[in-house]
mmCIF file of C-alpha atoms and ligand atoms in Angstrom:
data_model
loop_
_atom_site.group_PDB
_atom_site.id
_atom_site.type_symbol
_atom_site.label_atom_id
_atom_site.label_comp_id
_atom_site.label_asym_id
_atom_site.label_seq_id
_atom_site.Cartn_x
_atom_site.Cartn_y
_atom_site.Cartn_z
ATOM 1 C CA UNK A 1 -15.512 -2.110 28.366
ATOM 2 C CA UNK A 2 -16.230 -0.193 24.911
ATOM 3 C CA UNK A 3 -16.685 3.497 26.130
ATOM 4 C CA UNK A 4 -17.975 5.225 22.920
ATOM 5 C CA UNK A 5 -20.590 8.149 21.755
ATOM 6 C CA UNK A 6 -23.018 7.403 18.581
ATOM 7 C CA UNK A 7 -21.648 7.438 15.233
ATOM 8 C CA UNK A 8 -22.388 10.277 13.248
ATOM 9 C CA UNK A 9 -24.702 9.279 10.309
ATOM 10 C CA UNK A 10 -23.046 8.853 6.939
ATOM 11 C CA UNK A 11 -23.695 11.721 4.270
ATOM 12 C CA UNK A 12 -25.792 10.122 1.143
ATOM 13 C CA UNK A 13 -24.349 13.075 -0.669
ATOM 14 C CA UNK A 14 -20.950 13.104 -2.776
ATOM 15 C CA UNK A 15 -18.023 13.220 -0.616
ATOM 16 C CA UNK A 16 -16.517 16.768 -1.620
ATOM 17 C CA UNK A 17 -12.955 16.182 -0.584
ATOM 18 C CA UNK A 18 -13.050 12.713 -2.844
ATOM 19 C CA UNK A 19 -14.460 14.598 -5.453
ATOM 20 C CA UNK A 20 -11.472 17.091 -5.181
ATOM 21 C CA UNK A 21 -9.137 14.693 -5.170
ATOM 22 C CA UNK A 22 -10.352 12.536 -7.562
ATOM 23 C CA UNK A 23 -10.759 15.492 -10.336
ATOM 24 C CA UNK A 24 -7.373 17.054 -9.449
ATOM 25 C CA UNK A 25 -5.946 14.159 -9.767
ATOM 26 C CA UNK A 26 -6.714 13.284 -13.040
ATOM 27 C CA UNK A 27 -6.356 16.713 -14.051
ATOM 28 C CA UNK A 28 -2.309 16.372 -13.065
ATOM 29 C CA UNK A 29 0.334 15.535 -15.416
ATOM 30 C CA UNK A 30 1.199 12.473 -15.118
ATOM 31 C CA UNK A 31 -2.442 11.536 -13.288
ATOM 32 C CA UNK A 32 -2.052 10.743 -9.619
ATOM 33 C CA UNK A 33 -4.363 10.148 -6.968
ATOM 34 C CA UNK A 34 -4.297 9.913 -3.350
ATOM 35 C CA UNK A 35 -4.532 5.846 -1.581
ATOM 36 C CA UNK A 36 -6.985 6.670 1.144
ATOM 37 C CA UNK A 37 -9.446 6.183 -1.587
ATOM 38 C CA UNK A 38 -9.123 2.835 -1.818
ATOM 39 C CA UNK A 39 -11.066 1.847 1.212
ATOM 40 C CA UNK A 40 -14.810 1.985 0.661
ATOM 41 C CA UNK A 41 -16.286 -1.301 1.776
ATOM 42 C CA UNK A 42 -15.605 -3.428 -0.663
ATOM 43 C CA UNK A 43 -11.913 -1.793 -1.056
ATOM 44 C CA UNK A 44 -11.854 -2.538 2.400
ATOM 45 C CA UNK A 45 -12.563 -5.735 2.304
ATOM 46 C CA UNK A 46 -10.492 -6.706 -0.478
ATOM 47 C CA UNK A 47 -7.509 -5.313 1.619
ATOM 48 C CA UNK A 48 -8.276 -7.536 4.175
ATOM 49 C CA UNK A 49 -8.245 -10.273 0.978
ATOM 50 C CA UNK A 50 -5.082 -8.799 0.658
ATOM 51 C CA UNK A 51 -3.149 -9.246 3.781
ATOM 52 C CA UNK A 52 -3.913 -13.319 3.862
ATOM 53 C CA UNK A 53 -2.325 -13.701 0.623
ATOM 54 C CA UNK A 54 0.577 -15.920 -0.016
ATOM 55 C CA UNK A 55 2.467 -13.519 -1.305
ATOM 56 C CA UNK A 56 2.055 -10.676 0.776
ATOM 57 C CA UNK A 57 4.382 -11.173 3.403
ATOM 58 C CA UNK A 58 4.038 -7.695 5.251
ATOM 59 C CA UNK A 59 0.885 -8.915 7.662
ATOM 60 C CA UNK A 60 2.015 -12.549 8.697
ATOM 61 C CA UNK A 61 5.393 -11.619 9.452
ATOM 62 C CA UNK A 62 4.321 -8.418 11.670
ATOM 63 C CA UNK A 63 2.125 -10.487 13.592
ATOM 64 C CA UNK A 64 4.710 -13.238 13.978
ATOM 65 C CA UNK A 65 6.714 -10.533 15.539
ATOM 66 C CA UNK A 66 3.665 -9.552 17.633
ATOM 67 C CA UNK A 67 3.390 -12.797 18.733
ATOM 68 C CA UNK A 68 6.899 -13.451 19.466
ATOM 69 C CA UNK A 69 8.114 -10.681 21.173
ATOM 70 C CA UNK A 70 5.659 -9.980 24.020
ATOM 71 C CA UNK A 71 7.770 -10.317 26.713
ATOM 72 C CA UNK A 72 10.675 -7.931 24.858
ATOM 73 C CA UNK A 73 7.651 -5.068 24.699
ATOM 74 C CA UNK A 74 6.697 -5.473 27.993
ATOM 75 C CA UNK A 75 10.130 -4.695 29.551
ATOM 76 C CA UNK A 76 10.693 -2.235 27.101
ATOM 77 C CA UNK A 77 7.521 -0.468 27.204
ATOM 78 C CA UNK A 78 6.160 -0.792 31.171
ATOM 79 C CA UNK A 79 2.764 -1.200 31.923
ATOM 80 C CA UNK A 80 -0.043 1.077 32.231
ATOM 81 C CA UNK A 81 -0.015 3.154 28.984
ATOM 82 C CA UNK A 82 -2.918 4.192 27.584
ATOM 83 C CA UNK A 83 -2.193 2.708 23.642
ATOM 84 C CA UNK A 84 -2.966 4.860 20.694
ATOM 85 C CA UNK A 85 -3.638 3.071 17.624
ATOM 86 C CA UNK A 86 -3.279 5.286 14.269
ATOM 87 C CA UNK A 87 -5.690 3.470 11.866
ATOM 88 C CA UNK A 88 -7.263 1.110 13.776
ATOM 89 C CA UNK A 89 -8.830 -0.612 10.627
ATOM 90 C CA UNK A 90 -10.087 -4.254 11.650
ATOM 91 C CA UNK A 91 -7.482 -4.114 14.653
ATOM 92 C CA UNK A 92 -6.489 -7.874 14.044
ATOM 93 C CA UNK A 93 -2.958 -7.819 15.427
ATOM 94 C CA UNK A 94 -3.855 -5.235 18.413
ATOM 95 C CA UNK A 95 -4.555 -7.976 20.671
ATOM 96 C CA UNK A 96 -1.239 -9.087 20.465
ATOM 97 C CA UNK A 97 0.159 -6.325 21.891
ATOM 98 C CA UNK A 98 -2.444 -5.698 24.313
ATOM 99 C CA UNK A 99 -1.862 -9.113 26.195
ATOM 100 C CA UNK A 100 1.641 -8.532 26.737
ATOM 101 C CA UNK A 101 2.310 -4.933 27.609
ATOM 102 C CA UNK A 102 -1.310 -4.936 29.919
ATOM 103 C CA UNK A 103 -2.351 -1.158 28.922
ATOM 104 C CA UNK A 104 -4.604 1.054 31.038
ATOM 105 C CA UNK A 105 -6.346 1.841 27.795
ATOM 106 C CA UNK A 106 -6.814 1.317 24.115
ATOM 107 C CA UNK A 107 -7.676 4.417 21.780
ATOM 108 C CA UNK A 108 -8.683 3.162 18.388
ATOM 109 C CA UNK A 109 -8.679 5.916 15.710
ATOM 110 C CA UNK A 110 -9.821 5.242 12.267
ATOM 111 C CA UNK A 111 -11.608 6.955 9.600
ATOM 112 C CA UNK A 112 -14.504 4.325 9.229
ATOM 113 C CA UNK A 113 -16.987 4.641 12.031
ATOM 114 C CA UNK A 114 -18.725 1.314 10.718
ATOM 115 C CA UNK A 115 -14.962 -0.946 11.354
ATOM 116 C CA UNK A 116 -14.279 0.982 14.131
ATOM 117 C CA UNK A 117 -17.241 -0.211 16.172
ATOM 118 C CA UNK A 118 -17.042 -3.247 15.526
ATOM 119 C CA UNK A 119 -13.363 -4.129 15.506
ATOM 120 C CA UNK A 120 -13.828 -1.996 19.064
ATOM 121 C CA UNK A 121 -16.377 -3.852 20.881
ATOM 122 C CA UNK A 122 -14.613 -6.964 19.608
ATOM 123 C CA UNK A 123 -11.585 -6.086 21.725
ATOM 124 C CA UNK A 124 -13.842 -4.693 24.606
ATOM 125 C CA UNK A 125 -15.629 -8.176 24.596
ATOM 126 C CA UNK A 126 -11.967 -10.011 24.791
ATOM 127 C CA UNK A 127 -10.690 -7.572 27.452
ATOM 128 C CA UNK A 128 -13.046 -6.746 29.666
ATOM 129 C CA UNK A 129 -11.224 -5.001 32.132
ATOM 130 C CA UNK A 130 -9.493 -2.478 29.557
ATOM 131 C CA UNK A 131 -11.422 0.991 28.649
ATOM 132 C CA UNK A 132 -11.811 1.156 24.829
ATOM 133 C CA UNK A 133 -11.774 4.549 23.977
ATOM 134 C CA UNK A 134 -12.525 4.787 20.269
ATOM 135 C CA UNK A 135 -11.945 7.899 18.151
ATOM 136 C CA UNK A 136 -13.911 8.344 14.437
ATOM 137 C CA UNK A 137 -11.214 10.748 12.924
ATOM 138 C CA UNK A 138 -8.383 11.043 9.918
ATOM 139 C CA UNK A 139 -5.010 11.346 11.926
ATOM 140 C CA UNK A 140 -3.637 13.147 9.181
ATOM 141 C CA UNK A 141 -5.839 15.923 10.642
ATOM 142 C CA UNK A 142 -5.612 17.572 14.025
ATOM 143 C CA UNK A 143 -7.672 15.440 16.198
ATOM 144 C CA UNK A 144 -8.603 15.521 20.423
ATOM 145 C CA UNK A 145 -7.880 12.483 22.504
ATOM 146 C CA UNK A 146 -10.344 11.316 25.030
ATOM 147 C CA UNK A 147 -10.206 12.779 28.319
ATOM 148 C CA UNK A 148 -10.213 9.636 30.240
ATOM 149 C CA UNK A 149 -6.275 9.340 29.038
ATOM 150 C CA UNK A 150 -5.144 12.464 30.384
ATOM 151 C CA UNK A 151 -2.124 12.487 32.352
ATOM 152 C CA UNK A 152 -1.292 8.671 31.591
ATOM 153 C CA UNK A 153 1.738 8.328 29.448
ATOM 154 C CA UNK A 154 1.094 6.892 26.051
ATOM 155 C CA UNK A 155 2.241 4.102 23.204
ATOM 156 C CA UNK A 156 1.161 5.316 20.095
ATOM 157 C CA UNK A 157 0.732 1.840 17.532
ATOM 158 C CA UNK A 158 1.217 2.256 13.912
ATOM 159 C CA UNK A 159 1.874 -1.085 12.525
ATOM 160 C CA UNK A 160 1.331 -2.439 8.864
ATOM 161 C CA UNK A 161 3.798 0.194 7.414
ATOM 162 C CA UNK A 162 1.371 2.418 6.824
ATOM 163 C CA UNK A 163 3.580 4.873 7.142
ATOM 164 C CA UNK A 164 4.857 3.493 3.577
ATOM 165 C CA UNK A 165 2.047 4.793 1.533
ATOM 166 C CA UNK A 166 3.194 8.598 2.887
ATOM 167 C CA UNK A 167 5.736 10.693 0.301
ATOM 168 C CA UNK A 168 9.058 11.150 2.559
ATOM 169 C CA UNK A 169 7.872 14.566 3.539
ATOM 170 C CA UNK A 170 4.422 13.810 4.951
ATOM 171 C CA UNK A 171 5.498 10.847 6.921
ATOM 172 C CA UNK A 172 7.758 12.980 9.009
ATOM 173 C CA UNK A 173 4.616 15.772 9.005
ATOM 174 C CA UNK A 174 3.112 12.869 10.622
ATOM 175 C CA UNK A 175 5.178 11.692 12.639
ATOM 176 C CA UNK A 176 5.935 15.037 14.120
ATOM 177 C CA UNK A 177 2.188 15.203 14.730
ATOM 178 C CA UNK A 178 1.967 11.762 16.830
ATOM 179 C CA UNK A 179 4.834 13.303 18.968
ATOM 180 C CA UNK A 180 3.170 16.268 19.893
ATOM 181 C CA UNK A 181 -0.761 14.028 20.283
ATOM 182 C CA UNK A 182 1.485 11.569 22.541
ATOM 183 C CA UNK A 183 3.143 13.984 24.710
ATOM 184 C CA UNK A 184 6.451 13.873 26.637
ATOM 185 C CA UNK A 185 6.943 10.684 27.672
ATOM 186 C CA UNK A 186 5.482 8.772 24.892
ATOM 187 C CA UNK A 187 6.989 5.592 22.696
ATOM 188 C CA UNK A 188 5.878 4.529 19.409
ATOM 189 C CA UNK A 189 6.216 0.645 18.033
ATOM 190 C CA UNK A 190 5.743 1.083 13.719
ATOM 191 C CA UNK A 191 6.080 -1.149 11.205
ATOM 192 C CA UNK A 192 8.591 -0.732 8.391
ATOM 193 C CA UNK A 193 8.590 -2.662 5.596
ATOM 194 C CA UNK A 194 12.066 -3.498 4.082
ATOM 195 C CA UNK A 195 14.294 -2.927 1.242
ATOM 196 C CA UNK A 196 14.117 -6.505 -0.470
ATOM 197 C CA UNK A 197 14.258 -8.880 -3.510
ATOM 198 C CA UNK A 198 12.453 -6.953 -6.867
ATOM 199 C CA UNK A 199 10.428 -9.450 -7.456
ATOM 200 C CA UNK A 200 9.608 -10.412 -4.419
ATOM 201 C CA UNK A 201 8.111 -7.088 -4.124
ATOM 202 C CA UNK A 202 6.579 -6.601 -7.290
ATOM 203 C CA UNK A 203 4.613 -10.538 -6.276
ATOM 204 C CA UNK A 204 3.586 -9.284 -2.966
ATOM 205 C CA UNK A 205 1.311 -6.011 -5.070
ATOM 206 C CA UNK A 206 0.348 -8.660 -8.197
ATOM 207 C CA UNK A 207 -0.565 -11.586 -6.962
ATOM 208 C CA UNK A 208 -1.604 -14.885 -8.698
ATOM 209 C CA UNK A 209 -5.311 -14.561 -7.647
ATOM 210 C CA UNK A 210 -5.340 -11.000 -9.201
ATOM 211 C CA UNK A 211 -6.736 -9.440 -5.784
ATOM 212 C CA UNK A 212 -4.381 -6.734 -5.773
ATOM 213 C CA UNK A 213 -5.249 -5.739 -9.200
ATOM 214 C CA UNK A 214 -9.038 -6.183 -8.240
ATOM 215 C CA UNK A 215 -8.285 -3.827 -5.534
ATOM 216 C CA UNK A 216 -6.737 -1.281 -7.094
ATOM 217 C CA UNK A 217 -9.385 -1.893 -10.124
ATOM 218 C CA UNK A 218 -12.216 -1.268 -7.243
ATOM 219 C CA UNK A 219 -11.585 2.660 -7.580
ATOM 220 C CA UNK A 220 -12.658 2.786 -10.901
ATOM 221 C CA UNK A 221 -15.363 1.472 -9.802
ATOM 222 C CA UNK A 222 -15.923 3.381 -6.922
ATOM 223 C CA UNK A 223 -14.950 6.658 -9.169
ATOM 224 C CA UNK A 224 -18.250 5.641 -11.238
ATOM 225 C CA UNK A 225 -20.557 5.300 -8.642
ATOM 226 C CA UNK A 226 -19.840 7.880 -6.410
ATOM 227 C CA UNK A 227 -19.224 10.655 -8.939
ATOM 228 C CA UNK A 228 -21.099 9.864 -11.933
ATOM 229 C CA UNK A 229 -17.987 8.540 -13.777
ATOM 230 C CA UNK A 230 -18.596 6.623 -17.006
ATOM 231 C CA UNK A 231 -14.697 4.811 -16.749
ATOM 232 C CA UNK A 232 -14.659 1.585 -18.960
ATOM 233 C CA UNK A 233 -13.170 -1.099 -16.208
ATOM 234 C CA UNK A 234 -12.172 -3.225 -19.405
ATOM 235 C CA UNK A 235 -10.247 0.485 -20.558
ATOM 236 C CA UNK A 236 -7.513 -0.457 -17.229
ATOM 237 C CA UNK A 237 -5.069 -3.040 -16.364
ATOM 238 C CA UNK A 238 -3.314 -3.253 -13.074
ATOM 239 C CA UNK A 239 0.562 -2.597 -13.116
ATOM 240 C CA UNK A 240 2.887 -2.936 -10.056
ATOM 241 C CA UNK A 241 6.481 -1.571 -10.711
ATOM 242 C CA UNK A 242 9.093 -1.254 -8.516
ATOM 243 C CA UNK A 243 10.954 2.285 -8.256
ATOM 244 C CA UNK A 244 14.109 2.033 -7.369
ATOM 245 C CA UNK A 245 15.702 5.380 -7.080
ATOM 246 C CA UNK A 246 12.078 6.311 -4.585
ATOM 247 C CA UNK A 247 12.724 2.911 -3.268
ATOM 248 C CA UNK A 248 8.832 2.382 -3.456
ATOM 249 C CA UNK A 249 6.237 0.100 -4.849
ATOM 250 C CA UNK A 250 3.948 1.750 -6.908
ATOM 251 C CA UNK A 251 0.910 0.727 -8.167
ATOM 252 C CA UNK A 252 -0.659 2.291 -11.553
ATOM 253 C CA UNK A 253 -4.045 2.101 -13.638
ATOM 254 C CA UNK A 254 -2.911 1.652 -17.379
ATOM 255 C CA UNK A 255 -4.830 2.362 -19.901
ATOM 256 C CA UNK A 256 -5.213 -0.161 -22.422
ATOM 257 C CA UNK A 257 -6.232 1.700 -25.376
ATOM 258 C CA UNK A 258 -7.121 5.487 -25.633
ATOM 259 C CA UNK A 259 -10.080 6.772 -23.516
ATOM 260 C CA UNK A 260 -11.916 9.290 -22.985
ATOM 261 C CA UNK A 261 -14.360 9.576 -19.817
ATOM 262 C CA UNK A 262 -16.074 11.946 -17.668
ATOM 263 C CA UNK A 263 -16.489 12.711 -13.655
ATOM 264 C CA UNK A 264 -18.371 14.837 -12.480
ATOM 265 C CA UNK A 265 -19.246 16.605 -15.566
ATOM 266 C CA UNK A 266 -15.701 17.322 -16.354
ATOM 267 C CA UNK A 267 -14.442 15.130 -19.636
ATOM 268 C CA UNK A 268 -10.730 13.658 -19.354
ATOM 269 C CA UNK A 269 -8.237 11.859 -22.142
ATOM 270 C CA UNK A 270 -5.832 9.152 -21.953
ATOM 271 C CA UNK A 271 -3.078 7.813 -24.540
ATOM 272 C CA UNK A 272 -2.765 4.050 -24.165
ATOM 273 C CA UNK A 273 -0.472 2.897 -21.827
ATOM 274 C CA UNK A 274 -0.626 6.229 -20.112
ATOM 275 C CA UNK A 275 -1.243 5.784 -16.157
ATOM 276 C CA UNK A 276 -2.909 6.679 -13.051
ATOM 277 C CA UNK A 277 -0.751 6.267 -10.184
ATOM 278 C CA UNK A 278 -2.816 5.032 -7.104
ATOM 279 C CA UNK A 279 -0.586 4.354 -4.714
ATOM 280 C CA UNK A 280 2.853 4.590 -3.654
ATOM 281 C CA UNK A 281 4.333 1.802 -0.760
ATOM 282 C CA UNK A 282 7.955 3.248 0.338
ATOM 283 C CA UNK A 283 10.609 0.644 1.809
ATOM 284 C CA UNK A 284 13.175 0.667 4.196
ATOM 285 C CA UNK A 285 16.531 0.037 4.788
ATOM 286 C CA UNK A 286 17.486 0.407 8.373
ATOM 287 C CA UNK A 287 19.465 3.471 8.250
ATOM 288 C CA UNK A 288 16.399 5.147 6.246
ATOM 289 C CA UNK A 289 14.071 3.544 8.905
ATOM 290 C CA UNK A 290 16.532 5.453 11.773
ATOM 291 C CA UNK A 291 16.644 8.538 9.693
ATOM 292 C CA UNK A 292 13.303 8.950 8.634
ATOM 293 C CA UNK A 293 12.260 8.203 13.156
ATOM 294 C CA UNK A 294 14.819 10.821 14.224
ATOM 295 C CA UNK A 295 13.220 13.438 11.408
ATOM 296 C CA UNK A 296 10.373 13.377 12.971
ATOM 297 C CA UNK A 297 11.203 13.667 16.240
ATOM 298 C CA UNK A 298 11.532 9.958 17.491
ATOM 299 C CA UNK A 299 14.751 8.348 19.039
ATOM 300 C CA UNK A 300 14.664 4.902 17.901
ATOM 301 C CA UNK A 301 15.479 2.466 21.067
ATOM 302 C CA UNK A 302 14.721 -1.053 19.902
ATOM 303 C CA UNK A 303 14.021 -3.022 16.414
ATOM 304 C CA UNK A 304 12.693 -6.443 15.842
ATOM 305 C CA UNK A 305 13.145 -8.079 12.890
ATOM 306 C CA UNK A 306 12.043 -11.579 11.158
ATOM 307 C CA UNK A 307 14.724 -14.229 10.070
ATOM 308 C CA UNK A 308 14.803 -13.140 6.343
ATOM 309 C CA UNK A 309 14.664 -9.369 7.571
ATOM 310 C CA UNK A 310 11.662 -8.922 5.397
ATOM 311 C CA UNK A 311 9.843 -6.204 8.097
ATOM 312 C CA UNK A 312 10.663 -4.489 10.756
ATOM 313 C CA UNK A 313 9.081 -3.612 14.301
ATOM 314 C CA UNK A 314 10.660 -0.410 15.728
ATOM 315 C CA UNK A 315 10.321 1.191 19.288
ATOM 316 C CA UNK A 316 11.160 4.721 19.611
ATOM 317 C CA UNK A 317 10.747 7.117 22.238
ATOM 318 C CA UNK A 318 9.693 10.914 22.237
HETATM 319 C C1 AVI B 1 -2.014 -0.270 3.732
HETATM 320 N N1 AVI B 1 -0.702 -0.396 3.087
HETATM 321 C C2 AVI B 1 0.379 -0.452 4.053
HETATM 322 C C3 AVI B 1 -0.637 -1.448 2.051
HETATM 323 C C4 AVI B 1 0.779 -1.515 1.439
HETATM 324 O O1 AVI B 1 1.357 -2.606 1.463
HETATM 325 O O2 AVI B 1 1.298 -0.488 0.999
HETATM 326 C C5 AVI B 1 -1.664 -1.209 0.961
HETATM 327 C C6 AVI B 1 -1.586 -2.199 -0.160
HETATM 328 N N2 AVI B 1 -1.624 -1.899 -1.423
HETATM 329 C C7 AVI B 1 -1.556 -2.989 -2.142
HETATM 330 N N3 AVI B 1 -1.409 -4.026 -1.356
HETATM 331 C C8 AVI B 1 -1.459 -3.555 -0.084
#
């Protein structure tokens, strides 16, 4: 049952707050810009590339946990929550969850209208009996829930350690803000990605079909179209290094000679081998998984974990 309004039509203009992030960004010392840029379509899609790779372990092994532990989430959890999914994206491990804790409804929010419809009336056509509520919003932002949830308590579902790509301080902003969207009596299940091998790491963000590096590659390409960039592609190679005093993955855009460019009307300069960095993907040990919970504002009850303790499922209540 997909209960939904229209989709606002998408602005032909130039996205302002891309712009702004985009120029300030390369206007910073050492040049940084924010991940959420990634995802245009075909960003989208190559994430999606992404997450079936051999090498990137994060997606297969949440869903194995999915899969595996219905019966543990169900006792733990109760029936008849209304579950709140933060970045609902393509919502491919959501049913999963779904079948074994039986909600009383499923709020989908994501930033893409276009996935979010149809991801949503995908699930309402394999769950007939379960209100899909979807919300077209950036969670990072104060946003409404539907009134049909009101007064049921809530799960909110943040898998895919998403929470990963935030700097330490904005992950417990947000966190703080699901408490206080969930309400009293909420839980939340995350995913946390682990503390592991190097190179296991560094394999899992450049892979040996180069579709990391395409993706990261794609906002250069995005950059050009969408503000009248003139970026040489060929001017950028893909670089994943591992950080480990942030204990994070991040991913850069090297330079591979010196450039010079313009966006937007406004020129820019690199050295070669100077970077961009696009995107940083934090890890966990479990005490920093516990820590970083209880900061903001969650009481961790319950973890699950694969064999290798690669990732981590946590439940935590309000
Ligand atoms: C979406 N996010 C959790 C992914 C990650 O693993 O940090 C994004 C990603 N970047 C490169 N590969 C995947």
């Amino acid at each position: 049952m997909l209960l939904t309004e229209e989709a606002p039509a998408r602005p032909r203009t130039i996205d302002p707050a891309f712009r702004r992030d985009i120029l300030d960004g390369l206007a910073r010392e050492p040049k940084a810009t924010p991940p959420i840029w990634f995802y245009d379509r075909r960003g989208s899609e190559l994430f999606e590339q992404i997450t079936d790779l051999p090498e990137y372990y994060p997606t297969r092994t949440e869903t194995a946990l999915l899969k595996a532990h219905g019966l543990d989430f169900a006792r733990a959890v109760g029936e008849g929550r209304a579950v709140v999914e933060f970045g609902a994206g393509s919502s491919r491990k959501t049913p999963h969850l779904l079948r074994a804790i039986r909600p009383a409804a499923y709020v989908p929010i994501d930033i893409s209208g276009d996935f979010l419809q149809a991801s949503s009336a995908q699930l309402a056509g394999d769950f007939p009996e379960l209100p899909v509520l979807p919300v077209v919003g950036d969670f990072n932002q104060p946003l409404d829930l539907p009134r049909e949830i009101a007064g049921m308590p809530r799960l909110g579902f943040f898998p895919g350690s998403t929470i990963g790509n935030m700097e330490p301080d904005a992950a417990v902003d947000l966190l703080r803000a699901m408490r206080r969207l969930l309400g009293e009596d909420a839980m939340l299940l995350i995913g946390m990605d682990r503390i592991k091998d190097r190179d296991r790491l560094i394999a899992a963000y450049d892979d040996a079909q180069g579709v990391t590096a395409a993706f990261n590659l794609n906002l250069i390409e995005r950059i050009n179209r969408e503000l009248e960039g003139d970026l040489p592609v060929d001017g950028f190679a893909h670089r994943a290094v591992w950080n480990d005093e942030k204990a994070r993955i991040e991913m850069h855009l090297e330079a591979v000679r010196p450039l010079h460019f313009h966006v937007a009307g406004a020129c820019f300069h690199m050295d070669a081998g100077e970077t961009i960095h696009t995107e940083s993907s934090h890890k966990y040990g479990t005490r920093d998984e516990r820590l970083l919970l209880r900061a903001g504002g969650w009481e961790p009850v319950e973890e699950w974990t694969d064999d290798e303790g690669l990732f981590g499922l946590v439940l935590a209540k309000a």
